[in-house]
Amino acid sequence: MSQYLIRRILIALPSLLGISLVLFTVLALAPGDPFGELAQNPAVPPEVAASLREKFGMDDPIWERYVKWLTQMLQGNWGFSFVSRVDVDVLIMQRLPTTLIVIGSSQILALLVALPVGVYAAVRPYSLFDQIATTLAFIGFSLPTFFTGLMLILIFSITLDWLPFVYQSNVEATGLAFYWEHFKQSIMPVSVLGLFQAGVLTRFVRSAVLDVVRLDFVTTARAKGLRERAVIVKHIVRNAMIPVVTLVALQMPAVFGGAVVTEQIFRVPGIGSLLIAAILANDTPVIMAVTFVFACLVILFNLIADLLYGWLDPRISYR
Amino acid sequence: MTEPLLDIRGLKTHFKTDDGMVRAVDGVDIAIGRGETVGVVGESGCGKTVTAMTVMKLIAMPPGEIVEGEILWQGRDIVKMSPDEMRKIRSKEIGIIFQEPMTSLNPVYTVGDQIAEVVRLHEGLSRREATDRAIEMLRLVNIPTPERRVKDYPHQFSGGMRQRVMIAMALSCNPQLLIADEPTTALDVTIQAQILDLLAEMRERLGMAIMLITHDMGVVAETTHRVVVMYAGRVVEEATVDRLFGDPKHPYTQGLIRSIPRIDTAAEKKERLEAIGGVVPSLLHPPPGCRFAARCRFATDKCTEAMPPLRDVAPGHKVACVLYDA
Ligand SMILES: Nc1ncnc2c1ncn2[C@@H]1O[C@H](COP(=O)(O)OP(=O)(O)OP(=O)(O)O)[C@@H](O)[C@H]1O
Ligand code: SF4
Ligand SMILES: [Mg+2]
């Protein structure tokens, strides 16, 4: 088991290296660089611009710059933002917790909705409950988050004025009130992201359970004299969880992608809005670092998916 | 005769489908005495499994429905029982094993846990006691090193071994009846014989009755006391094994017996197996009268007028065929 883990991590390292190389090259070849505006700015003499370019090695060959970036990175030196001059790792550490809290809460919300609804719908297929649940799930994952997000803002912030419009990172309150403010401003982004995910997951849970209910061992379980509830929870759901848990872990990259959009809509100061701002400002070190952090998270969740899969399914063995 | 253990009377189990009612079981009478082994034979689709599952009340309703009849279990009618009453009978009083040992066990639990689940449920044993019982049951069904094997998962067993586990599980509460629905069909020939021997051995030691469902007349001849022959959802003949093979009455039974491969003669004379020609009638719209009429070489007009009832032709020998009308 621990051997398997070590081997998986060793395999992950070259992939991360490859991803970083591709990212770096694409960014380097992309039109526009942080000094593009400098050249157009008449206040900056061309000699200064040229010396700055030289200082940052902007005209060196790509591979040389990549090796430089990599060695710096490995020493924990992630560079600084060309825009705000703050160190990139500081920026990321400021933003990452917010994103993780929003994503984590929305995933929990999604599971809390999708598991009971999906299971209940599947054990009574084509019942009224199933039809309503399936339809709502379909609507839920068909509506893009930017649409539902704007709808919620229109209703709850503008019309009803119940919830704050824009996410504030520095809430001016202490004690319980502090948490209450944070809770209130998280409701909408978490709901938008969570209900979208709940739509996707409900359909998946339902079909995973439907795949299991018709298997022979379910009949065996009933023939034992177990209550229907025990048959469903101990035998059906336990088996249906194997693909569901794997999907949840593998969906994480998509969830991060969704978070980028949601953070933009609600102005959540997370890592996603940091990335968008950095892209708009051609802030290469920040773009590079954020995308690299995303890549690491994706690979981490893949690994978690693998481990969970083997933990849930005794037929899989780590060799 | 003393009261039978299980007495199925005029049972009709139908299924509602888009095309109409499928009369899968349409008037079945089977009685099984204590400690007796009764074979139920018939072609694929004649309603053997549906009959067995109805006895356990494991038919999904809807689409299934028990339209008529009663199933007396030690004098109490299973058809009228509440789900709670029925649950106390399953595995505790009637055990069941199925055709597919590869898929009948839950892949995510150890075989020990799956056997223990039954005895904990019905006998309220502690986890430890239940595991001990599981080991004891695995030993009883001749699984080597049961102390180690209880902790193994189903995928670590072969098909034959899994069927042994299923038998251990079905017998763990010492039921009075074991329903075995084609327990050897999915297994290799050599393993088949071992499982049948095991069932016979278990009956000797534990004394339960067995309802052995099969479409293999050879298996019936070797392992059962009495045989019920089913055709298109109905019982057409019932007799002791000796009488059935010595003096089969129903033209369908005669056909079945002629179609048994004879190892001694077939090899030498290259004798062709005499399969029964024709097709089984639709269970959606069964013809009036004898359901075998379309394939029967003795059929007359009388056969299609009314359904011939199951009648005694000799003590313990019943047939549903107009040829034996007094
Ligand atoms: N859920 C159902 N809906 C509709 N028809 C069904 C259903 N279950 C069984 N049947 C029908 O009932 C008939 C009897 O089926 P059954 O499984 O009892 O046959 P069997 O004698 O066990 O055959 P086999 O030897 O193949 O196991 C079949 O024609 C089948 O199509
Ligand atoms: S009742 Fe008629 S058709 Fe049916 S088996 Fe007897 S002879 Fe044949
Ligand atoms: Mg069957």
XYZ file of C-alpha atoms and ligand atoms in Angstrom:
685
model
C 0.000 0.000 0.000
C 2.616 2.596 1.017
C 4.824 1.200 -1.729
C 2.009 1.752 -4.192
C 1.645 5.304 -2.931
C 5.344 6.037 -3.346
C 5.314 4.630 -6.857
C 2.269 6.673 -7.799
C 3.951 9.839 -6.527
C 7.104 9.010 -8.476
C 4.962 8.641 -11.591
C 3.238 11.949 -10.837
C 6.522 13.876 -10.765
C 7.341 13.565 -14.488
C 3.742 14.472 -15.347
C 3.998 17.625 -13.275
C 7.303 18.428 -14.941
C 5.744 17.934 -18.358
C 2.727 20.050 -17.487
C 4.926 22.865 -16.215
C 7.067 22.736 -19.374
C 4.023 22.977 -21.632
C 2.509 25.771 -19.547
C 5.749 27.687 -19.556
C 6.241 27.350 -23.296
C 2.687 28.352 -24.121
C 2.907 31.398 -21.880
C 6.256 32.371 -23.316
C 4.997 32.097 -26.886
C 1.734 33.874 -26.160
C 1.499 37.342 -27.671
C 1.991 40.197 -25.273
C 4.281 40.264 -22.287
C 4.369 42.343 -19.127
C 6.733 44.775 -20.785
C 4.609 45.251 -23.868
C 3.083 48.393 -22.439
C 6.453 49.712 -21.421
C 7.492 49.879 -25.064
C 4.468 51.969 -25.963
C 4.802 54.241 -22.945
C 6.671 57.388 -24.116
C 7.650 58.217 -20.505
C 9.894 55.175 -20.332
C 13.087 55.575 -22.308
C 13.806 52.601 -24.587
C 17.155 51.980 -22.812
C 15.361 51.462 -19.470
C 12.865 49.126 -21.071
C 15.666 47.157 -22.696
C 17.635 46.849 -19.473
C 14.518 45.710 -17.627
C 13.890 43.095 -20.290
C 17.461 41.970 -19.894
C 17.239 41.896 -16.102
C 14.247 39.565 -16.269
C 15.818 37.524 -19.070
C 12.871 38.180 -21.363
C 14.946 37.670 -24.509
C 16.758 34.478 -23.474
C 15.784 31.215 -25.200
C 12.700 29.589 -23.718
C 14.443 26.462 -22.426
C 17.001 28.576 -20.559
C 14.245 30.592 -18.923
C 12.368 27.398 -18.095
C 15.359 25.840 -16.351
C 15.885 29.070 -14.437
C 12.205 29.167 -13.434
C 12.267 25.513 -12.375
C 15.383 25.816 -10.199
C 13.994 28.929 -8.536
C 10.643 27.234 -8.038
C 12.199 24.171 -6.425
C 14.058 26.416 -4.004
C 10.726 27.872 -2.969
C 11.225 31.080 -4.874
C 8.033 31.490 -6.884
C 8.847 34.993 -8.077
C 6.722 38.083 -7.599
C 3.763 39.595 -9.346
C 4.727 42.114 -12.033
C 1.589 44.027 -11.150
C 1.420 44.180 -7.368
C 5.069 43.287 -6.629
C 3.848 40.891 -3.933
C 5.520 37.481 -3.810
C 3.484 34.923 -5.754
C 3.453 32.352 -2.941
C 2.113 34.977 -0.537
C -0.595 35.898 -3.049
C -1.588 32.282 -3.510
C -1.635 31.503 0.183
C -3.867 34.537 0.711
C -6.348 33.354 -1.900
C -6.261 29.562 -1.742
C -8.100 29.068 1.610
C -11.129 31.060 0.401
C -11.334 28.948 -2.752
C -10.925 25.705 -0.829
C -13.640 26.678 1.647
C -16.066 27.644 -1.112
C -15.329 24.500 -3.115
C -15.335 22.238 -0.075
C -18.666 23.558 1.217
C -20.247 23.354 -2.211
C -19.086 19.748 -2.636
C -20.519 18.856 0.765
C -23.784 20.571 -0.172
C -23.819 18.706 -3.493
C -23.300 15.331 -1.778
C -25.894 16.060 0.903
C -28.442 16.688 -1.838
C -27.334 14.129 -4.432
C -26.862 11.035 -2.250
C -30.310 10.788 -0.655
C -32.149 12.101 -3.716
C -30.256 9.873 -6.177
C -30.660 6.739 -4.043
C -34.327 7.374 -3.282
C -35.085 8.045 -6.947
C -33.281 4.894 -8.076
C -34.995 2.499 -5.671
C -38.352 3.796 -6.949
C -37.566 4.188 -10.646
C -40.133 6.100 -12.720
C -42.109 7.085 -9.632
C -43.312 10.677 -9.315
C -40.386 11.441 -6.996
C -37.928 9.982 -9.498
C -39.385 11.992 -12.369
C -39.303 15.262 -10.450
C -35.772 14.605 -9.180
C -34.476 13.650 -12.610
C -36.023 16.722 -14.213
C -34.651 19.095 -11.577
C -31.215 17.480 -11.830
C -31.321 17.925 -15.585
C -32.239 21.598 -15.259
C -29.594 22.020 -12.530
C -26.725 20.897 -14.627
C -27.995 22.429 -17.882
C -28.058 25.959 -16.518
C -24.608 27.518 -16.646
C -23.327 28.826 -13.319
C -22.952 32.380 -14.622
C -26.673 32.381 -15.383
C -27.833 30.951 -12.049
C -25.328 33.183 -10.282
C -26.713 36.348 -11.862
C -30.275 35.173 -11.185
C -29.512 34.712 -7.499
C -27.861 38.123 -7.290
C -30.896 39.693 -8.974
C -33.334 38.012 -6.601
C -31.570 37.904 -3.251
C -29.271 40.912 -3.427
C -31.003 43.412 -5.642
C -34.729 42.678 -5.296
C -34.918 41.318 -1.763
C -31.677 42.790 -0.437
C -31.109 39.844 1.881
C -27.605 38.883 0.957
C -24.477 40.879 0.161
C -23.768 41.437 -3.494
C -20.008 41.308 -3.388
C -17.826 39.032 -1.320
C -15.734 40.961 1.194
C -12.433 39.480 2.299
C -12.034 41.873 5.241
C -15.271 41.690 7.137
C -15.533 44.447 9.723
C -16.981 42.472 12.587
C -15.778 40.326 15.447
C -16.879 37.166 17.211
C -20.093 35.545 16.079
C -21.005 38.419 13.802
C -17.787 37.818 11.875
C -18.749 34.246 11.120
C -22.324 35.243 10.355
C -21.144 37.783 7.753
C -18.849 35.215 6.188
C -21.649 32.674 6.155
C -24.067 35.113 4.542
C -21.736 36.098 1.771
C -20.823 32.457 1.085
C -24.433 31.329 0.659
C -24.818 32.344 -2.962
C -21.469 31.200 -4.411
C -21.680 27.918 -2.497
C -25.292 27.349 -3.620
C -24.553 28.092 -7.258
C -21.563 25.778 -7.375
C -23.095 23.159 -5.068
C -26.452 22.880 -6.802
C -24.802 22.610 -10.199
C -22.642 19.771 -8.877
C -25.687 18.263 -7.175
C -27.379 18.068 -10.576
C -24.444 16.193 -12.065
C -24.041 13.906 -9.043
C -27.739 13.096 -8.571
C -27.927 11.695 -12.071
C -24.749 9.748 -11.501
C -25.809 8.373 -8.105
C -29.157 7.362 -9.566
C -27.633 5.459 -12.462
C -24.979 3.846 -10.232
C -27.699 2.612 -7.853
C -29.851 1.422 -10.765
C -26.870 -0.608 -11.979
C -26.612 -2.333 -8.611
C -30.291 -2.984 -7.750
C -30.688 -5.589 -10.457
C -27.633 -7.624 -9.391
C -28.048 -11.123 -7.951
C -26.498 -10.401 -4.562
C -29.287 -7.929 -3.852
C -31.762 -10.809 -4.169
C -29.494 -12.837 -1.881
C -29.600 -9.997 0.654
C -33.405 -9.940 0.565
C -33.500 -13.742 0.843
C -31.554 -13.409 4.092
C -34.562 -11.715 5.633
C -32.964 -8.275 5.942
C -35.185 -5.207 6.115
C -35.451 -3.288 2.846
C -33.608 -0.396 4.468
C -30.676 -2.629 5.373
C -30.664 -4.124 1.876
C -30.470 -0.637 0.374
C -27.883 0.848 2.720
C -25.621 -2.142 3.392
C -25.752 -3.876 0.047
C -26.941 -1.554 -2.703
C -25.554 1.843 -1.697
C -22.264 0.409 -0.456
C -21.595 -1.009 -3.933
C -22.918 2.008 -5.807
C -20.513 4.219 -3.828
C -17.505 2.734 -5.625
C -18.073 4.582 -8.925
C -19.624 7.620 -7.189
C -16.648 8.325 -4.933
C -14.304 7.942 -7.865
C -16.363 10.342 -9.933
C -16.427 12.931 -7.149
C -12.643 12.875 -6.963
C -12.195 12.925 -10.739
C -14.693 15.785 -11.036
C -12.541 18.060 -8.902
C -10.715 19.648 -11.863
C -14.079 20.576 -13.398
C -15.174 21.940 -10.034
C -12.095 24.151 -9.883
C -12.908 25.334 -13.381
C -16.461 26.127 -12.274
C -15.075 27.945 -9.245
C -13.101 30.308 -11.479
C -16.327 31.458 -13.126
C -18.305 31.627 -9.882
C -15.572 33.603 -8.166
C -15.715 36.135 -10.968
C -19.482 36.561 -10.667
C -19.554 37.020 -6.902
C -16.159 38.737 -6.727
C -14.919 36.074 -4.355
C -11.245 36.867 -3.681
C -10.139 33.305 -4.395
C -7.435 31.786 -6.500
C -9.718 31.729 -9.553
C -10.242 35.466 -9.631
C -6.503 35.870 -9.009
C -5.874 33.854 -12.165
C -8.318 35.888 -14.263
C -6.859 39.177 -13.042
C -3.352 37.918 -13.750
C -4.284 36.823 -17.269
C -5.859 40.213 -18.028
C -2.704 41.965 -16.779
C -0.269 39.628 -18.550
C 1.164 38.869 -15.126
C 3.144 35.805 -16.221
C 4.641 34.656 -12.879
C 1.210 34.621 -11.250
C -0.439 32.845 -14.196
C 2.317 30.264 -14.205
C 2.142 29.625 -10.472
C -1.654 29.461 -10.242
C -2.019 27.104 -13.181
C 0.744 24.988 -11.711
C -1.068 24.830 -8.366
C -4.218 23.751 -10.243
C -2.216 21.026 -11.990
C -0.887 19.784 -8.642
C -4.426 19.705 -7.195
C -5.730 17.758 -10.191
C -2.979 15.169 -9.864
C -3.537 15.009 -6.111
C -7.244 14.319 -6.576
C -6.523 11.657 -9.183
C -4.329 9.930 -6.652
C -7.023 10.256 -3.989
C -9.560 8.774 -6.446
C -7.286 5.778 -7.005
C -6.746 5.183 -3.316
C -10.447 5.510 -2.482
C -11.338 3.148 -5.292
C -9.037 0.468 -3.953
C -10.198 1.076 -0.410
C -13.876 0.668 -1.364
C -13.457 -2.261 -3.732
C -11.627 -5.283 -2.323
C -11.267 -6.703 -5.844
C -8.676 -4.014 -6.600
C -5.288 -4.747 -5.151
C -2.315 -2.416 -5.067
C 0.615 -4.091 -6.642
C -50.506 -38.339 5.176
C -49.277 -35.855 7.740
C -49.412 -32.174 6.944
C -46.758 -31.334 4.380
C -44.043 -28.813 5.244
C -44.793 -26.738 2.158
C -48.044 -27.004 0.264
C -48.437 -24.865 -2.844
C -52.036 -24.938 -4.051
C -53.312 -23.527 -7.335
C -50.655 -20.842 -7.380
C -50.844 -18.239 -10.129
C -48.102 -15.611 -10.409
C -48.554 -13.226 -13.324
C -46.507 -10.297 -14.595
C -47.946 -7.113 -15.992
C -45.979 -6.085 -19.093
C -46.527 -3.628 -21.914
C -47.750 -6.493 -24.096
C -50.218 -7.772 -21.519
C -50.264 -10.247 -18.642
C -47.510 -12.859 -18.721
C -48.975 -15.933 -17.016
C -45.592 -17.215 -15.849
C -47.053 -19.512 -13.177
C -50.639 -20.427 -13.938
C -51.959 -23.046 -11.571
C -49.172 -24.914 -9.791
C -49.579 -27.501 -7.033
C -46.483 -28.782 -5.268
C -46.307 -30.391 -1.837
C -43.061 -31.084 -0.029
C -42.849 -33.194 3.133
C -40.309 -32.892 5.938
C -36.846 -34.086 4.970
C -37.962 -34.901 1.457
C -36.070 -34.005 -1.724
C -38.416 -32.945 -4.492
C -37.197 -32.244 -7.993
C -38.911 -29.622 -10.141
C -38.120 -30.056 -13.825
C -39.177 -28.485 -17.083
C -37.820 -26.548 -20.027
C -36.410 -23.064 -19.717
C -39.154 -20.510 -19.107
C -41.746 -22.928 -17.716
C -41.965 -21.011 -14.437
C -39.647 -22.903 -12.072
C -37.773 -19.856 -10.811
C -40.929 -17.752 -10.543
C -42.516 -20.507 -8.425
C -39.498 -20.623 -6.101
C -39.276 -16.847 -5.823
C -42.985 -16.633 -5.080
C -42.540 -19.030 -2.171
C -39.874 -16.665 -0.784
C -42.009 -13.642 -1.733
C -39.019 -12.290 -3.637
C -40.985 -11.431 -6.783
C -40.952 -7.695 -7.470
C -44.540 -6.474 -7.167
C -45.268 -4.729 -9.469
C -44.815 -6.015 -12.154
C -45.466 -9.375 -10.490
C -48.704 -10.319 -8.801
C -49.930 -13.404 -6.981
C -53.289 -13.697 -8.673
C -54.605 -16.842 -7.036
C -53.724 -19.739 -4.813
C -52.125 -20.310 -1.457
C -48.696 -21.307 -0.230
C -49.096 -23.109 3.069
C -45.906 -23.133 5.078
C -46.418 -25.412 8.072
C -50.088 -24.577 7.790
C -49.719 -20.772 7.506
C -50.414 -19.034 4.202
C -47.324 -17.213 2.949
C -49.409 -15.320 0.380
C -51.238 -13.514 3.187
C -48.183 -12.841 5.339
C -47.008 -9.301 6.042
C -43.494 -8.320 4.942
C -42.351 -8.491 8.588
C -43.665 -12.024 9.062
C -42.105 -13.067 5.765
C -38.697 -11.692 6.751
C -38.654 -13.966 9.793
C -39.123 -16.989 7.528
C -36.475 -16.104 4.949
C -33.190 -17.902 5.679
C -34.451 -18.813 9.170
C -37.001 -21.378 8.014
C -36.502 -21.476 4.242
C -33.050 -21.030 2.702
C -32.440 -20.464 -0.995
C -29.465 -20.771 -3.331
C -29.294 -19.587 -6.904
C -27.950 -20.540 -10.285
C -25.107 -18.017 -10.472
C -22.621 -18.467 -7.633
C -20.320 -15.906 -9.267
C -22.757 -13.032 -8.747
C -24.876 -14.154 -5.796
C -22.394 -12.962 -3.187
C -21.743 -9.302 -2.426
C -18.240 -8.478 -3.728
C -17.406 -5.912 -1.026
C -17.852 -8.043 2.093
C -15.899 -11.078 3.249
C -17.722 -14.396 3.010
C -17.484 -14.634 6.797
C -19.298 -11.327 7.226
C -21.972 -12.387 4.751
C -22.682 -15.637 6.595
C -22.450 -13.887 9.968
C -25.023 -11.319 8.819
C -27.667 -14.060 8.582
C -27.101 -15.587 12.022
C -26.775 -12.231 13.703
C -30.089 -11.209 12.184
C -32.060 -14.321 13.056
C -30.361 -15.615 16.164
C -29.073 -12.387 17.653
C -25.534 -13.713 18.004
C -22.654 -11.393 18.848
C -20.089 -10.577 16.208
C -17.652 -13.124 17.649
C -20.195 -15.910 17.963
C -21.446 -15.218 14.463
C -17.928 -15.444 13.029
C -17.419 -18.729 14.858
C -20.645 -20.014 13.334
C -19.482 -18.868 9.897
C -16.248 -20.838 10.325
C -18.223 -23.857 11.475
C -20.541 -23.611 8.444
C -17.615 -23.277 6.025
C -16.085 -26.377 7.585
C -19.393 -28.195 7.233
C -19.505 -27.530 3.474
C -15.933 -28.847 3.153
C -14.058 -25.626 2.506
C -10.415 -26.220 3.493
C -8.851 -24.046 6.248
C -12.130 -22.285 7.095
C -10.450 -20.180 9.839
C -8.446 -18.451 7.125
C -11.080 -18.458 4.409
C -13.726 -16.574 6.459
C -11.683 -13.439 5.959
C -11.524 -13.845 2.182
C -13.683 -11.983 -0.316
C -15.913 -13.778 -2.851
C -13.548 -13.047 -5.757
C -10.901 -15.150 -4.023
C -13.072 -18.275 -4.429
C -13.788 -20.408 -7.511
C -17.341 -20.904 -8.779
C -17.792 -24.238 -7.039
C -16.370 -22.872 -3.786
C -18.695 -19.877 -3.958
C -21.668 -22.190 -4.353
C -20.439 -23.984 -1.221
C -20.357 -20.615 0.549
C -23.918 -19.947 -0.629
C -24.986 -23.326 0.735
C -23.231 -22.594 4.026
C -25.044 -19.265 4.199
C -28.463 -20.696 3.302
C -28.107 -23.448 5.919
C -26.533 -21.331 8.672
C -29.804 -20.996 10.611
C -30.699 -24.630 10.080
C -33.832 -24.069 7.942
C -36.431 -26.802 7.410
C -36.415 -26.273 3.640
C -33.676 -25.443 1.157
C -34.728 -24.210 -2.264
C -31.931 -24.846 -4.759
C -32.645 -23.126 -8.083
C -30.432 -24.835 -10.661
C -27.496 -24.841 -8.223
C -25.139 -26.590 -10.633
C -26.127 -25.257 -14.058
C -23.340 -22.668 -14.119
C -20.634 -25.086 -12.949
C -18.230 -27.570 -14.603
C -19.458 -31.147 -14.821
C -17.071 -32.486 -12.152
C -17.930 -29.648 -9.788
C -21.648 -30.244 -10.429
C -21.370 -33.755 -9.039
C -19.509 -32.481 -5.959
C -22.174 -29.881 -5.204
C -24.972 -32.437 -5.610
C -23.119 -34.809 -3.282
C -22.717 -31.984 -0.796
C -26.458 -31.233 -0.888
C -27.216 -34.907 -0.250
C -24.713 -34.971 2.616
C -26.225 -31.821 4.150
C -29.692 -33.356 3.972
C -28.396 -36.450 5.790
C -26.778 -34.393 8.522
C -29.250 -31.547 8.984
C -32.444 -33.261 7.902
C -33.949 -30.376 5.923
C -36.194 -30.853 2.905
C -34.883 -29.785 -0.503
C -36.723 -28.346 -3.477
C -34.262 -28.978 -6.288
C -35.037 -27.032 -9.439
C -33.285 -28.230 -12.569
C -33.822 -28.952 -16.223
C -31.460 -31.926 -16.056
C -33.391 -35.213 -15.841
C -30.157 -37.001 -14.962
C -29.758 -34.894 -11.811
C -33.363 -35.595 -10.866
C -32.925 -39.339 -11.265
C -29.864 -39.390 -9.031
C -30.763 -37.036 -6.207
C -34.500 -36.743 -5.610
C -37.323 -38.767 -4.059
C -40.193 -37.256 -5.927
C -40.448 -35.234 -9.134
C -42.773 -32.502 -10.322
C -42.771 -31.901 -14.088
C -43.770 -28.411 -15.192
C -44.803 -27.214 -18.617
C -45.696 -23.624 -19.586
C -46.556 -22.491 -16.083
C -48.427 -25.636 -15.005
C -47.660 -28.966 -13.356
C -48.287 -31.761 -15.848
C -47.099 -34.772 -13.872
C -45.954 -35.690 -10.400
C -44.627 -39.017 -9.158
C -41.865 -40.750 -7.242
C -38.600 -40.968 -9.156
C -38.972 -44.684 -9.731
C -42.478 -44.415 -11.108
C -41.701 -41.372 -13.207
C -38.778 -42.995 -14.964
C -40.337 -46.482 -14.978
C -43.788 -45.505 -16.147
C -43.998 -41.919 -17.375
C -47.584 -41.049 -18.241
C -47.645 -37.561 -19.698
C -46.509 -37.334 -23.316
C -44.278 -34.383 -22.340
C -42.598 -36.361 -19.555
C -42.080 -39.246 -21.962
C -40.420 -36.853 -24.364
C -38.176 -35.438 -21.623
C -37.028 -38.896 -20.570
C -36.297 -39.916 -24.153
C -34.165 -36.812 -24.538
C -31.766 -37.787 -21.704
C -28.361 -38.490 -23.264
C -27.416 -42.128 -22.622
C -23.677 -42.376 -22.233
C -23.674 -46.165 -22.746
C -25.688 -46.348 -25.937
C -25.178 -42.991 -27.566
C -21.457 -43.467 -28.008
C -21.809 -46.792 -29.812
C -24.921 -46.473 -31.901
C -24.606 -42.721 -32.558
C -28.244 -42.619 -31.562
C -29.788 -39.216 -32.078
C -31.292 -37.562 -29.065
C -34.994 -37.362 -29.464
C -35.756 -33.717 -28.823
C -39.359 -32.670 -28.488
C -40.349 -30.736 -31.614
C -42.313 -27.509 -31.703
C -42.256 -24.424 -29.514
C -43.570 -23.593 -26.058
C -46.866 -21.669 -26.259
C -46.934 -17.979 -25.446
C -47.524 -17.247 -21.780
C -49.232 -14.023 -22.837
C -52.111 -15.727 -24.590
C -51.927 -19.405 -23.681
C -54.208 -21.573 -25.825
C -57.290 -23.014 -24.156
C -57.046 -26.626 -23.133
C -53.819 -28.582 -22.765
C -50.816 -26.317 -23.302
C -48.796 -29.147 -24.741
C -51.349 -29.871 -27.488
C -49.441 -28.139 -30.284
C -46.467 -30.443 -29.728
C -48.264 -33.611 -28.677
C -48.590 -36.512 -31.085
C -51.614 -37.884 -29.216
C -53.539 -34.632 -29.333
C -57.248 -34.844 -30.165
C -60.053 -32.265 -30.277
C -60.835 -33.059 -26.674
C -57.406 -31.763 -25.612
C -58.058 -28.200 -26.777
C -61.542 -27.942 -25.264
C -60.671 -27.580 -21.592
C -57.571 -27.629 -19.464
C -57.056 -31.207 -18.229
C -56.806 -31.104 -14.421
C -54.072 -32.844 -12.437
C -55.565 -36.238 -11.419
C -54.383 -39.282 -9.516
C -53.674 -42.207 -11.816
C -52.085 -44.309 -9.100
C -51.256 -43.665 -5.428
C -48.804 -40.742 -5.409
C -48.830 -40.451 -9.196
C -50.664 -37.514 -10.758
C -51.033 -36.555 -14.400
C -52.791 -33.767 -16.281
C -53.698 -35.382 -19.596
C -56.966 -36.511 -21.204
C -55.426 -39.855 -22.179
C -55.849 -41.029 -18.592
C -59.428 -39.898 -18.087
C -61.400 -42.705 -16.562
N -40.358 -9.747 -14.199
C -40.933 -10.438 -15.208
N -41.689 -9.796 -16.113
C -42.260 -10.470 -17.134
N -42.122 -11.792 -17.346
C -41.373 -12.478 -16.472
C -40.743 -11.842 -15.366
N -40.047 -12.776 -14.667
C -40.255 -13.939 -15.327
N -41.037 -13.762 -16.398
C -41.484 -14.788 -17.351
O -41.903 -15.894 -16.638
C -41.599 -17.074 -17.370
C -41.021 -18.112 -16.444
O -39.739 -17.720 -16.046
P -38.834 -18.559 -15.055
O -37.632 -17.729 -14.792
O -39.635 -18.990 -13.890
O -38.440 -19.821 -15.924
P -37.548 -21.051 -15.467
O -38.423 -22.241 -15.532
O -36.870 -20.765 -14.194
O -36.511 -21.140 -16.661
P -34.940 -21.388 -16.640
O -34.754 -22.854 -16.759
O -34.470 -20.661 -17.856
O -34.408 -20.799 -15.369
C -40.670 -16.700 -18.484
O -41.376 -16.810 -19.711
C -40.331 -15.254 -18.204
O -40.281 -14.545 -19.405
S -54.020 -33.625 -22.951
Fe -53.952 -34.150 -25.078
S -52.445 -32.729 -25.917
Fe -52.238 -32.654 -23.745
S -50.648 -34.117 -23.357
Fe -52.532 -35.214 -23.119
S -52.888 -36.069 -25.119
Fe -51.330 -34.537 -25.394
Mg -34.862 -20.406 -13.603
